[in-house]
Amino acid sequence: RVLCSIPPNEEQAADYVVRNPSVAVLDTSPHMSEHEANTERLVVKHSSIRHMEGGWPKDVDASEPTDVNRYRKKAEKDEDYKGTM
């Protein structure tokens, strides 16, 4: 629905300048940016642990192959273990 139709004015058409609107600057304030953050220092200490064998129950001696094999067979029969593998 057209409300009004205004014909072009030839006198003003000479003053019309075609511009690319994708590069038009519409902000009149200067571009400025500032950021400041005061944070407390965190002291970090690096440490490490060497694990040869770990995660075994107390009744399993990790240095005994028979204990280790017995525990592994028992764990592999467990239904929860089968579901994770």
mmCIF file with all atom_site columns, N, CA and C in Angstrom, residues 14-73:
data_model
loop_
_atom_site.group_PDB
_atom_site.id
_atom_site.type_symbol
_atom_site.label_atom_id
_atom_site.label_alt_id
_atom_site.label_comp_id
_atom_site.label_asym_id
_atom_site.label_entity_id
_atom_site.label_seq_id
_atom_site.pdbx_PDB_ins_code
_atom_site.Cartn_x
_atom_site.Cartn_y
_atom_site.Cartn_z
_atom_site.occupancy
_atom_site.B_iso_or_equiv
_atom_site.pdbx_formal_charge
_atom_site.auth_seq_id
_atom_site.auth_comp_id
_atom_site.auth_asym_id
_atom_site.auth_atom_id
_atom_site.pdbx_PDB_model_num
ATOM 1   N N  . ALA A 1 14 ? 21.484 16.575  -9.066 1.00 0.00 ? 14 ALA A N  1
ATOM 2   C CA . ALA A 1 14 ? 22.868 16.906  -9.403 1.00 0.00 ? 14 ALA A CA 1
ATOM 3   C C  . ALA A 1 14 ? 23.749 16.922  -8.154 1.00 0.00 ? 14 ALA A C  1
ATOM 4   N N  . ASP A 1 15 ? 23.169 17.189  -6.978 1.00 0.00 ? 15 ASP A N  1
ATOM 5   C CA . ASP A 1 15 ? 23.931 17.236  -5.723 1.00 0.00 ? 15 ASP A CA 1
ATOM 6   C C  . ASP A 1 15 ? 24.076 15.859  -5.072 1.00 0.00 ? 15 ASP A C  1
ATOM 7   N N  . TYR A 1 16 ? 23.397 14.863  -5.599 1.00 0.00 ? 16 TYR A N  1
ATOM 8   C CA . TYR A 1 16 ? 23.414 13.521  -5.013 1.00 0.00 ? 16 TYR A CA 1
ATOM 9   C C  . TYR A 1 16 ? 24.734 12.833  -5.338 1.00 0.00 ? 16 TYR A C  1
ATOM 10  N N  . VAL A 1 17 ? 25.393 12.302  -4.320 1.00 0.00 ? 17 VAL A N  1
ATOM 11  C CA . VAL A 1 17 ? 26.670 11.599  -4.487 1.00 0.00 ? 17 VAL A CA 1
ATOM 12  C C  . VAL A 1 17 ? 26.457 10.146  -4.090 1.00 0.00 ? 17 VAL A C  1
ATOM 13  N N  . VAL A 1 18 ? 26.812 9.242   -4.980 1.00 0.00 ? 18 VAL A N  1
ATOM 14  C CA . VAL A 1 18 ? 26.664 7.818   -4.695 1.00 0.00 ? 18 VAL A CA 1
ATOM 15  C C  . VAL A 1 18 ? 27.820 7.384   -3.799 1.00 0.00 ? 18 VAL A C  1
ATOM 16  N N  . ARG A 1 19 ? 27.500 6.775   -2.664 1.00 0.00 ? 19 ARG A N  1
ATOM 17  C CA . ARG A 1 19 ? 28.522 6.312   -1.715 1.00 0.00 ? 19 ARG A CA 1
ATOM 18  C C  . ARG A 1 19 ? 28.254 4.868   -1.345 1.00 0.00 ? 19 ARG A C  1
ATOM 19  N N  . ASN A 1 20 ? 29.315 4.188   -0.972 1.00 0.00 ? 20 ASN A N  1
ATOM 20  C CA . ASN A 1 20 ? 29.196 2.816   -0.500 1.00 0.00 ? 20 ASN A CA 1
ATOM 21  C C  . ASN A 1 20 ? 28.792 2.872   0.979  1.00 0.00 ? 20 ASN A C  1
ATOM 22  N N  . PRO A 1 21 ? 27.607 2.412   1.323  1.00 0.00 ? 21 PRO A N  1
ATOM 23  C CA . PRO A 1 21 ? 27.169 2.550   2.725  1.00 0.00 ? 21 PRO A CA 1
ATOM 24  C C  . PRO A 1 21 ? 27.905 1.615   3.692  1.00 0.00 ? 21 PRO A C  1
ATOM 25  N N  . SER A 1 22 ? 28.651 0.652   3.185  1.00 0.00 ? 22 SER A N  1
ATOM 26  C CA . SER A 1 22 ? 29.342 -0.262  4.093  1.00 0.00 ? 22 SER A CA 1
ATOM 27  C C  . SER A 1 22 ? 30.558 0.382   4.751  1.00 0.00 ? 22 SER A C  1
ATOM 28  N N  . VAL A 1 23 ? 31.008 1.544   4.275  1.00 0.00 ? 23 VAL A N  1
ATOM 29  C CA . VAL A 1 23 ? 32.155 2.218   4.870  1.00 0.00 ? 23 VAL A CA 1
ATOM 30  C C  . VAL A 1 23 ? 31.767 3.553   5.495  1.00 0.00 ? 23 VAL A C  1
ATOM 31  N N  . ALA A 1 24 ? 30.516 3.811   5.657  1.00 0.00 ? 24 ALA A N  1
ATOM 32  C CA . ALA A 1 24 ? 30.074 5.071   6.237  1.00 0.00 ? 24 ALA A CA 1
ATOM 33  C C  . ALA A 1 24 ? 30.337 5.065   7.739  1.00 0.00 ? 24 ALA A C  1
ATOM 34  N N  . VAL A 1 25 ? 30.852 6.177   8.256  1.00 0.00 ? 25 VAL A N  1
ATOM 35  C CA . VAL A 1 25 ? 31.100 6.338   9.683  1.00 0.00 ? 25 VAL A CA 1
ATOM 36  C C  . VAL A 1 25 ? 29.966 7.182   10.247 1.00 0.00 ? 25 VAL A C  1
ATOM 37  N N  . LEU A 1 26 ? 29.259 6.614   11.203 1.00 0.00 ? 26 LEU A N  1
ATOM 38  C CA . LEU A 1 26 ? 28.104 7.301   11.761 1.00 0.00 ? 26 LEU A CA 1
ATOM 39  C C  . LEU A 1 26 ? 28.360 7.846   13.152 1.00 0.00 ? 26 LEU A C  1
ATOM 40  N N  . ASP A 1 27 ? 29.494 7.515   13.739 1.00 0.00 ? 27 ASP A N  1
ATOM 41  C CA . ASP A 1 27 ? 29.809 7.949   15.089 1.00 0.00 ? 27 ASP A CA 1
ATOM 42  C C  . ASP A 1 27 ? 30.624 9.224   15.022 1.00 0.00 ? 27 ASP A C  1
ATOM 43  N N  . THR A 1 28 ? 30.235 10.229  15.788 1.00 0.00 ? 28 THR A N  1
ATOM 44  C CA . THR A 1 28 ? 30.959 11.501  15.757 1.00 0.00 ? 28 THR A CA 1
ATOM 45  C C  . THR A 1 28 ? 31.990 11.598  16.867 1.00 0.00 ? 28 THR A C  1
ATOM 46  N N  . SER A 1 29 ? 32.003 10.669  17.798 1.00 0.00 ? 29 SER A N  1
ATOM 47  C CA . SER A 1 29 ? 32.988 10.717  18.878 1.00 0.00 ? 29 SER A CA 1
ATOM 48  C C  . SER A 1 29 ? 34.267 10.008  18.439 1.00 0.00 ? 29 SER A C  1
ATOM 49  N N  . PRO A 1 30 ? 35.419 10.443  18.954 1.00 0.00 ? 30 PRO A N  1
ATOM 50  C CA . PRO A 1 30 ? 36.672 9.791   18.572 1.00 0.00 ? 30 PRO A CA 1
ATOM 51  C C  . PRO A 1 30 ? 36.742 8.373   19.145 1.00 0.00 ? 30 PRO A C  1
ATOM 52  N N  . HIS A 1 31 ? 37.430 7.499   18.437 1.00 0.00 ? 31 HIS A N  1
ATOM 53  C CA . HIS A 1 31 ? 37.561 6.118   18.872 1.00 0.00 ? 31 HIS A CA 1
ATOM 54  C C  . HIS A 1 31 ? 38.652 6.034   19.936 1.00 0.00 ? 31 HIS A C  1
ATOM 55  N N  . MET A 1 32 ? 38.260 5.665   21.140 1.00 0.00 ? 32 MET A N  1
ATOM 56  C CA . MET A 1 32 ? 39.205 5.554   22.247 1.00 0.00 ? 32 MET A CA 1
ATOM 57  C C  . MET A 1 32 ? 38.877 4.278   23.022 1.00 0.00 ? 32 MET A C  1
ATOM 58  N N  . SER A 1 33 ? 39.902 3.675   23.583 1.00 0.00 ? 33 SER A N  1
ATOM 59  C CA . SER A 1 33 ? 39.692 2.467   24.359 1.00 0.00 ? 33 SER A CA 1
ATOM 60  C C  . SER A 1 33 ? 40.671 2.454   25.507 1.00 0.00 ? 33 SER A C  1
ATOM 61  N N  . GLU A 1 34 ? 40.195 1.991   26.671 1.00 0.00 ? 34 GLU A N  1
ATOM 62  C CA . GLU A 1 34 ? 41.070 1.904   27.832 1.00 0.00 ? 34 GLU A CA 1
ATOM 63  C C  . GLU A 1 34 ? 40.643 0.705   28.656 1.00 0.00 ? 34 GLU A C  1
ATOM 64  N N  . HIS A 1 35 ? 41.628 -0.026  29.141 1.00 0.00 ? 35 HIS A N  1
ATOM 65  C CA . HIS A 1 35 ? 41.342 -1.187  29.972 1.00 0.00 ? 35 HIS A CA 1
ATOM 66  C C  . HIS A 1 35 ? 42.381 -1.262  31.073 1.00 0.00 ? 35 HIS A C  1
ATOM 67  N N  . GLU A 1 36 ? 41.921 -1.516  32.272 1.00 0.00 ? 36 GLU A N  1
ATOM 68  C CA . GLU A 1 36 ? 42.834 -1.610  33.393 1.00 0.00 ? 36 GLU A CA 1
ATOM 69  C C  . GLU A 1 36 ? 42.304 -2.662  34.347 1.00 0.00 ? 36 GLU A C  1
ATOM 70  N N  . ALA A 1 37 ? 43.186 -3.485  34.861 1.00 0.00 ? 37 ALA A N  1
ATOM 71  C CA . ALA A 1 37 ? 42.771 -4.518  35.807 1.00 0.00 ? 37 ALA A CA 1
ATOM 72  C C  . ALA A 1 37 ? 43.827 -4.654  36.895 1.00 0.00 ? 37 ALA A C  1
ATOM 73  N N  . ASN A 1 38 ? 43.395 -4.531  38.121 1.00 0.00 ? 38 ASN A N  1
ATOM 74  C CA . ASN A 1 38 ? 44.272 -4.755  39.260 1.00 0.00 ? 38 ASN A CA 1
ATOM 75  C C  . ASN A 1 38 ? 43.876 -6.077  39.888 1.00 0.00 ? 38 ASN A C  1
ATOM 76  N N  . THR A 1 39 ? 44.735 -7.062  39.790 1.00 0.00 ? 39 THR A N  1
ATOM 77  C CA . THR A 1 39 ? 44.460 -8.360  40.383 1.00 0.00 ? 39 THR A CA 1
ATOM 78  C C  . THR A 1 39 ? 45.591 -8.710  41.331 1.00 0.00 ? 39 THR A C  1
ATOM 79  N N  . GLU A 1 40 ? 45.260 -9.489  42.338 1.00 0.00 ? 40 GLU A N  1
ATOM 80  C CA . GLU A 1 40 ? 46.283 -9.927  43.276 1.00 0.00 ? 40 GLU A CA 1
ATOM 81  C C  . GLU A 1 40 ? 47.121 -11.023 42.633 1.00 0.00 ? 40 GLU A C  1
ATOM 82  N N  . ARG A 1 41 ? 48.403 -11.023 42.976 1.00 0.00 ? 41 ARG A N  1
ATOM 83  C CA . ARG A 1 41 ? 49.293 -12.037 42.427 1.00 0.00 ? 41 ARG A CA 1
ATOM 84  C C  . ARG A 1 41 ? 49.032 -13.372 43.096 1.00 0.00 ? 41 ARG A C  1
ATOM 85  N N  . LEU A 1 42 ? 49.116 -14.420 42.298 1.00 0.00 ? 42 LEU A N  1
ATOM 86  C CA . LEU A 1 42 ? 48.939 -15.774 42.790 1.00 0.00 ? 42 LEU A CA 1
ATOM 87  C C  . LEU A 1 42 ? 50.281 -16.479 42.727 1.00 0.00 ? 42 LEU A C  1
ATOM 88  N N  . VAL A 1 43 ? 50.754 -16.921 43.872 1.00 0.00 ? 43 VAL A N  1
ATOM 89  C CA . VAL A 1 43 ? 52.022 -17.631 43.928 1.00 0.00 ? 43 VAL A CA 1
ATOM 90  C C  . VAL A 1 43 ? 51.742 -19.104 43.648 1.00 0.00 ? 43 VAL A C  1
ATOM 91  N N  . VAL A 1 44 ? 52.402 -19.647 42.643 1.00 0.00 ? 44 VAL A N  1
ATOM 92  C CA . VAL A 1 44 ? 52.187 -21.024 42.212 1.00 0.00 ? 44 VAL A CA 1
ATOM 93  C C  . VAL A 1 44 ? 53.463 -21.813 42.438 1.00 0.00 ? 44 VAL A C  1
ATOM 94  N N  . LYS A 1 45 ? 53.309 -22.993 43.013 1.00 0.00 ? 45 LYS A N  1
ATOM 95  C CA . LYS A 1 45 ? 54.456 -23.865 43.232 1.00 0.00 ? 45 LYS A CA 1
ATOM 96  C C  . LYS A 1 45 ? 54.248 -25.116 42.402 1.00 0.00 ? 45 LYS A C  1
ATOM 97  N N  . HIS A 1 46 ? 55.196 -25.436 41.556 1.00 0.00 ? 46 HIS A N  1
ATOM 98  C CA . HIS A 1 46 ? 55.114 -26.627 40.729 1.00 0.00 ? 46 HIS A CA 1
ATOM 99  C C  . HIS A 1 46 ? 55.726 -27.805 41.480 1.00 0.00 ? 46 HIS A C  1
ATOM 100 N N  . SER A 1 47 ? 54.987 -28.882 41.515 1.00 0.00 ? 47 SER A N  1
ATOM 101 C CA . SER A 1 47 ? 55.511 -30.095 42.136 1.00 0.00 ? 47 SER A CA 1
ATOM 102 C C  . SER A 1 47 ? 55.043 -31.284 41.307 1.00 0.00 ? 47 SER A C  1
ATOM 103 N N  . SER A 1 48 ? 55.760 -32.363 41.451 1.00 0.00 ? 48 SER A N  1
ATOM 104 C CA . SER A 1 48 ? 55.392 -33.543 40.678 1.00 0.00 ? 48 SER A CA 1
ATOM 105 C C  . SER A 1 48 ? 55.602 -34.789 41.517 1.00 0.00 ? 48 SER A C  1
ATOM 106 N N  . ILE A 1 49 ? 54.899 -35.845 41.136 1.00 0.00 ? 49 ILE A N  1
ATOM 107 C CA . ILE A 1 49 ? 55.011 -37.133 41.800 1.00 0.00 ? 49 ILE A CA 1
ATOM 108 C C  . ILE A 1 49 ? 55.238 -38.171 40.723 1.00 0.00 ? 49 ILE A C  1
ATOM 109 N N  . ARG A 1 50 ? 56.127 -39.080 40.993 1.00 0.00 ? 50 ARG A N  1
ATOM 110 C CA . ARG A 1 50 ? 56.408 -40.137 40.030 1.00 0.00 ? 50 ARG A CA 1
ATOM 111 C C  . ARG A 1 50 ? 55.628 -41.382 40.443 1.00 0.00 ? 50 ARG A C  1
ATOM 112 N N  . HIS A 1 51 ? 54.740 -41.807 39.590 1.00 0.00 ? 51 HIS A N  1
ATOM 113 C CA . HIS A 1 51 ? 53.943 -42.990 39.867 1.00 0.00 ? 51 HIS A CA 1
ATOM 114 C C  . HIS A 1 51 ? 54.499 -44.168 39.073 1.00 0.00 ? 51 HIS A C  1
ATOM 115 N N  . MET A 1 52 ? 54.979 -45.138 39.778 1.00 0.00 ? 52 MET A N  1
ATOM 116 C CA . MET A 1 52 ? 55.431 -46.356 39.115 1.00 0.00 ? 52 MET A CA 1
ATOM 117 C C  . MET A 1 52 ? 54.229 -47.274 38.890 1.00 0.00 ? 52 MET A C  1
ATOM 118 N N  . GLU A 1 53 ? 53.529 -47.569 39.944 1.00 0.00 ? 53 GLU A N  1
ATOM 119 C CA . GLU A 1 53 ? 52.299 -48.351 39.907 1.00 0.00 ? 53 GLU A CA 1
ATOM 120 C C  . GLU A 1 53 ? 51.370 -47.684 40.897 1.00 0.00 ? 53 GLU A C  1
ATOM 121 N N  . GLY A 1 54 ? 50.132 -47.538 40.523 1.00 0.00 ? 54 GLY A N  1
ATOM 122 C CA . GLY A 1 54 ? 49.212 -46.888 41.451 1.00 0.00 ? 54 GLY A CA 1
ATOM 123 C C  . GLY A 1 54 ? 47.793 -47.330 41.223 1.00 0.00 ? 54 GLY A C  1
ATOM 124 N N  . GLY A 1 55 ? 46.939 -47.049 42.179 1.00 0.00 ? 55 GLY A N  1
ATOM 125 C CA . GLY A 1 55 ? 45.539 -47.366 42.060 1.00 0.00 ? 55 GLY A CA 1
ATOM 126 C C  . GLY A 1 55 ? 45.186 -48.787 42.448 1.00 0.00 ? 55 GLY A C  1
ATOM 127 N N  . TRP A 1 56 ? 46.103 -49.501 43.063 1.00 0.00 ? 56 TRP A N  1
ATOM 128 C CA . TRP A 1 56 ? 45.830 -50.885 43.465 1.00 0.00 ? 56 TRP A CA 1
ATOM 129 C C  . TRP A 1 56 ? 45.204 -50.901 44.859 1.00 0.00 ? 56 TRP A C  1
ATOM 130 N N  . PRO A 1 57 ? 44.320 -51.836 45.119 1.00 0.00 ? 57 PRO A N  1
ATOM 131 C CA . PRO A 1 57 ? 43.787 -51.979 46.484 1.00 0.00 ? 57 PRO A CA 1
ATOM 132 C C  . PRO A 1 57 ? 44.902 -52.383 47.452 1.00 0.00 ? 57 PRO A C  1
ATOM 133 N N  . LYS A 1 58 ? 44.633 -52.198 48.748 1.00 0.00 ? 58 LYS A N  1
ATOM 134 C CA . LYS A 1 58 ? 45.663 -52.481 49.748 1.00 0.00 ? 58 LYS A CA 1
ATOM 135 C C  . LYS A 1 58 ? 46.051 -53.958 49.797 1.00 0.00 ? 58 LYS A C  1
ATOM 136 N N  . ASP A 1 59 ? 45.117 -54.858 49.513 1.00 0.00 ? 59 ASP A N  1
ATOM 137 C CA . ASP A 1 59 ? 45.418 -56.279 49.603 1.00 0.00 ? 59 ASP A CA 1
ATOM 138 C C  . ASP A 1 59 ? 46.150 -56.814 48.372 1.00 0.00 ? 59 ASP A C  1
ATOM 139 N N  . VAL A 1 60 ? 46.390 -55.962 47.354 1.00 0.00 ? 60 VAL A N  1
ATOM 140 C CA . VAL A 1 60 ? 47.103 -56.388 46.143 1.00 0.00 ? 60 VAL A CA 1
ATOM 141 C C  . VAL A 1 60 ? 48.494 -55.769 46.160 1.00 0.00 ? 60 VAL A C  1
ATOM 142 N N  . ASP A 1 61 ? 49.504 -56.615 46.100 1.00 0.00 ? 61 ASP A N  1
ATOM 143 C CA . ASP A 1 61 ? 50.886 -56.152 46.023 1.00 0.00 ? 61 ASP A CA 1
ATOM 144 C C  . ASP A 1 61 ? 51.241 -55.990 44.536 1.00 0.00 ? 61 ASP A C  1
ATOM 145 N N  . ALA A 1 62 ? 51.493 -54.746 44.106 1.00 0.00 ? 62 ALA A N  1
ATOM 146 C CA . ALA A 1 62 ? 51.735 -54.471 42.685 1.00 0.00 ? 62 ALA A CA 1
ATOM 147 C C  . ALA A 1 62 ? 53.037 -55.091 42.189 1.00 0.00 ? 62 ALA A C  1
ATOM 148 N N  . SER A 1 63 ? 53.930 -55.455 43.106 1.00 0.00 ? 63 SER A N  1
ATOM 149 C CA . SER A 1 63 ? 55.195 -56.062 42.673 1.00 0.00 ? 63 SER A CA 1
ATOM 150 C C  . SER A 1 63 ? 55.071 -57.574 42.477 1.00 0.00 ? 63 SER A C  1
ATOM 151 N N  . GLU A 1 64 ? 53.958 -58.152 42.893 1.00 0.00 ? 64 GLU A N  1
ATOM 152 C CA . GLU A 1 64 ? 53.722 -59.588 42.718 1.00 0.00 ? 64 GLU A CA 1
ATOM 153 C C  . GLU A 1 64 ? 52.856 -59.829 41.487 1.00 0.00 ? 64 GLU A C  1
ATOM 154 N N  . PRO A 1 65 ? 53.393 -60.456 40.445 1.00 0.00 ? 65 PRO A N  1
ATOM 155 C CA . PRO A 1 65 ? 52.619 -60.677 39.224 1.00 0.00 ? 65 PRO A CA 1
ATOM 156 C C  . PRO A 1 65 ? 51.381 -61.551 39.442 1.00 0.00 ? 65 PRO A C  1
ATOM 157 N N  . THR A 1 66 ? 51.442 -62.486 40.381 1.00 0.00 ? 66 THR A N  1
ATOM 158 C CA . THR A 1 66 ? 50.270 -63.345 40.607 1.00 0.00 ? 66 THR A CA 1
ATOM 159 C C  . THR A 1 66 ? 49.118 -62.543 41.206 1.00 0.00 ? 66 THR A C  1
ATOM 160 N N  . ASP A 1 67 ? 49.433 -61.639 42.144 1.00 0.00 ? 67 ASP A N  1
ATOM 161 C CA . ASP A 1 67 ? 48.388 -60.791 42.729 1.00 0.00 ? 67 ASP A CA 1
ATOM 162 C C  . ASP A 1 67 ? 47.786 -59.869 41.672 1.00 0.00 ? 67 ASP A C  1
ATOM 163 N N  . VAL A 1 68 ? 48.650 -59.310 40.833 1.00 0.00 ? 68 VAL A N  1
ATOM 164 C CA . VAL A 1 68 ? 48.194 -58.382 39.798 1.00 0.00 ? 68 VAL A CA 1
ATOM 165 C C  . VAL A 1 68 ? 47.287 -59.106 38.796 1.00 0.00 ? 68 VAL A C  1
ATOM 166 N N  . ASN A 1 69 ? 47.708 -60.287 38.345 1.00 0.00 ? 69 ASN A N  1
ATOM 167 C CA . ASN A 1 69 ? 46.898 -61.040 37.379 1.00 0.00 ? 69 ASN A CA 1
ATOM 168 C C  . ASN A 1 69 ? 45.557 -61.458 37.971 1.00 0.00 ? 69 ASN A C  1
ATOM 169 N N  . ARG A 1 70 ? 45.560 -61.881 39.233 1.00 0.00 ? 70 ARG A N  1
ATOM 170 C CA . ARG A 1 70 ? 44.329 -62.285 39.899 1.00 0.00 ? 70 ARG A CA 1
ATOM 171 C C  . ARG A 1 70 ? 43.353 -61.099 39.981 1.00 0.00 ? 70 ARG A C  1
ATOM 172 N N  . TYR A 1 71 ? 43.880 -59.929 40.345 1.00 0.00 ? 71 TYR A N  1
ATOM 173 C CA . TYR A 1 71 ? 43.024 -58.739 40.460 1.00 0.00 ? 71 TYR A CA 1
ATOM 174 C C  . TYR A 1 71 ? 42.497 -58.308 39.086 1.00 0.00 ? 71 TYR A C  1
ATOM 175 N N  . ARG A 1 72 ? 43.342 -58.345 38.066 1.00 0.00 ? 72 ARG A N  1
ATOM 176 C CA . ARG A 1 72 ? 42.910 -57.954 36.717 1.00 0.00 ? 72 ARG A CA 1
ATOM 177 C C  . ARG A 1 72 ? 41.814 -58.879 36.192 1.00 0.00 ? 72 ARG A C  1
ATOM 178 N N  . LYS A 1 73 ? 41.961 -60.178 36.396 1.00 0.00 ? 73 LYS A N  1
ATOM 179 C CA . LYS A 1 73 ? 40.923 -61.124 35.957 1.00 0.00 ? 73 LYS A CA 1
ATOM 180 C C  . LYS A 1 73 ? 39.614 -60.863 36.669 1.00 0.00 ? 73 LYS A C  1
#
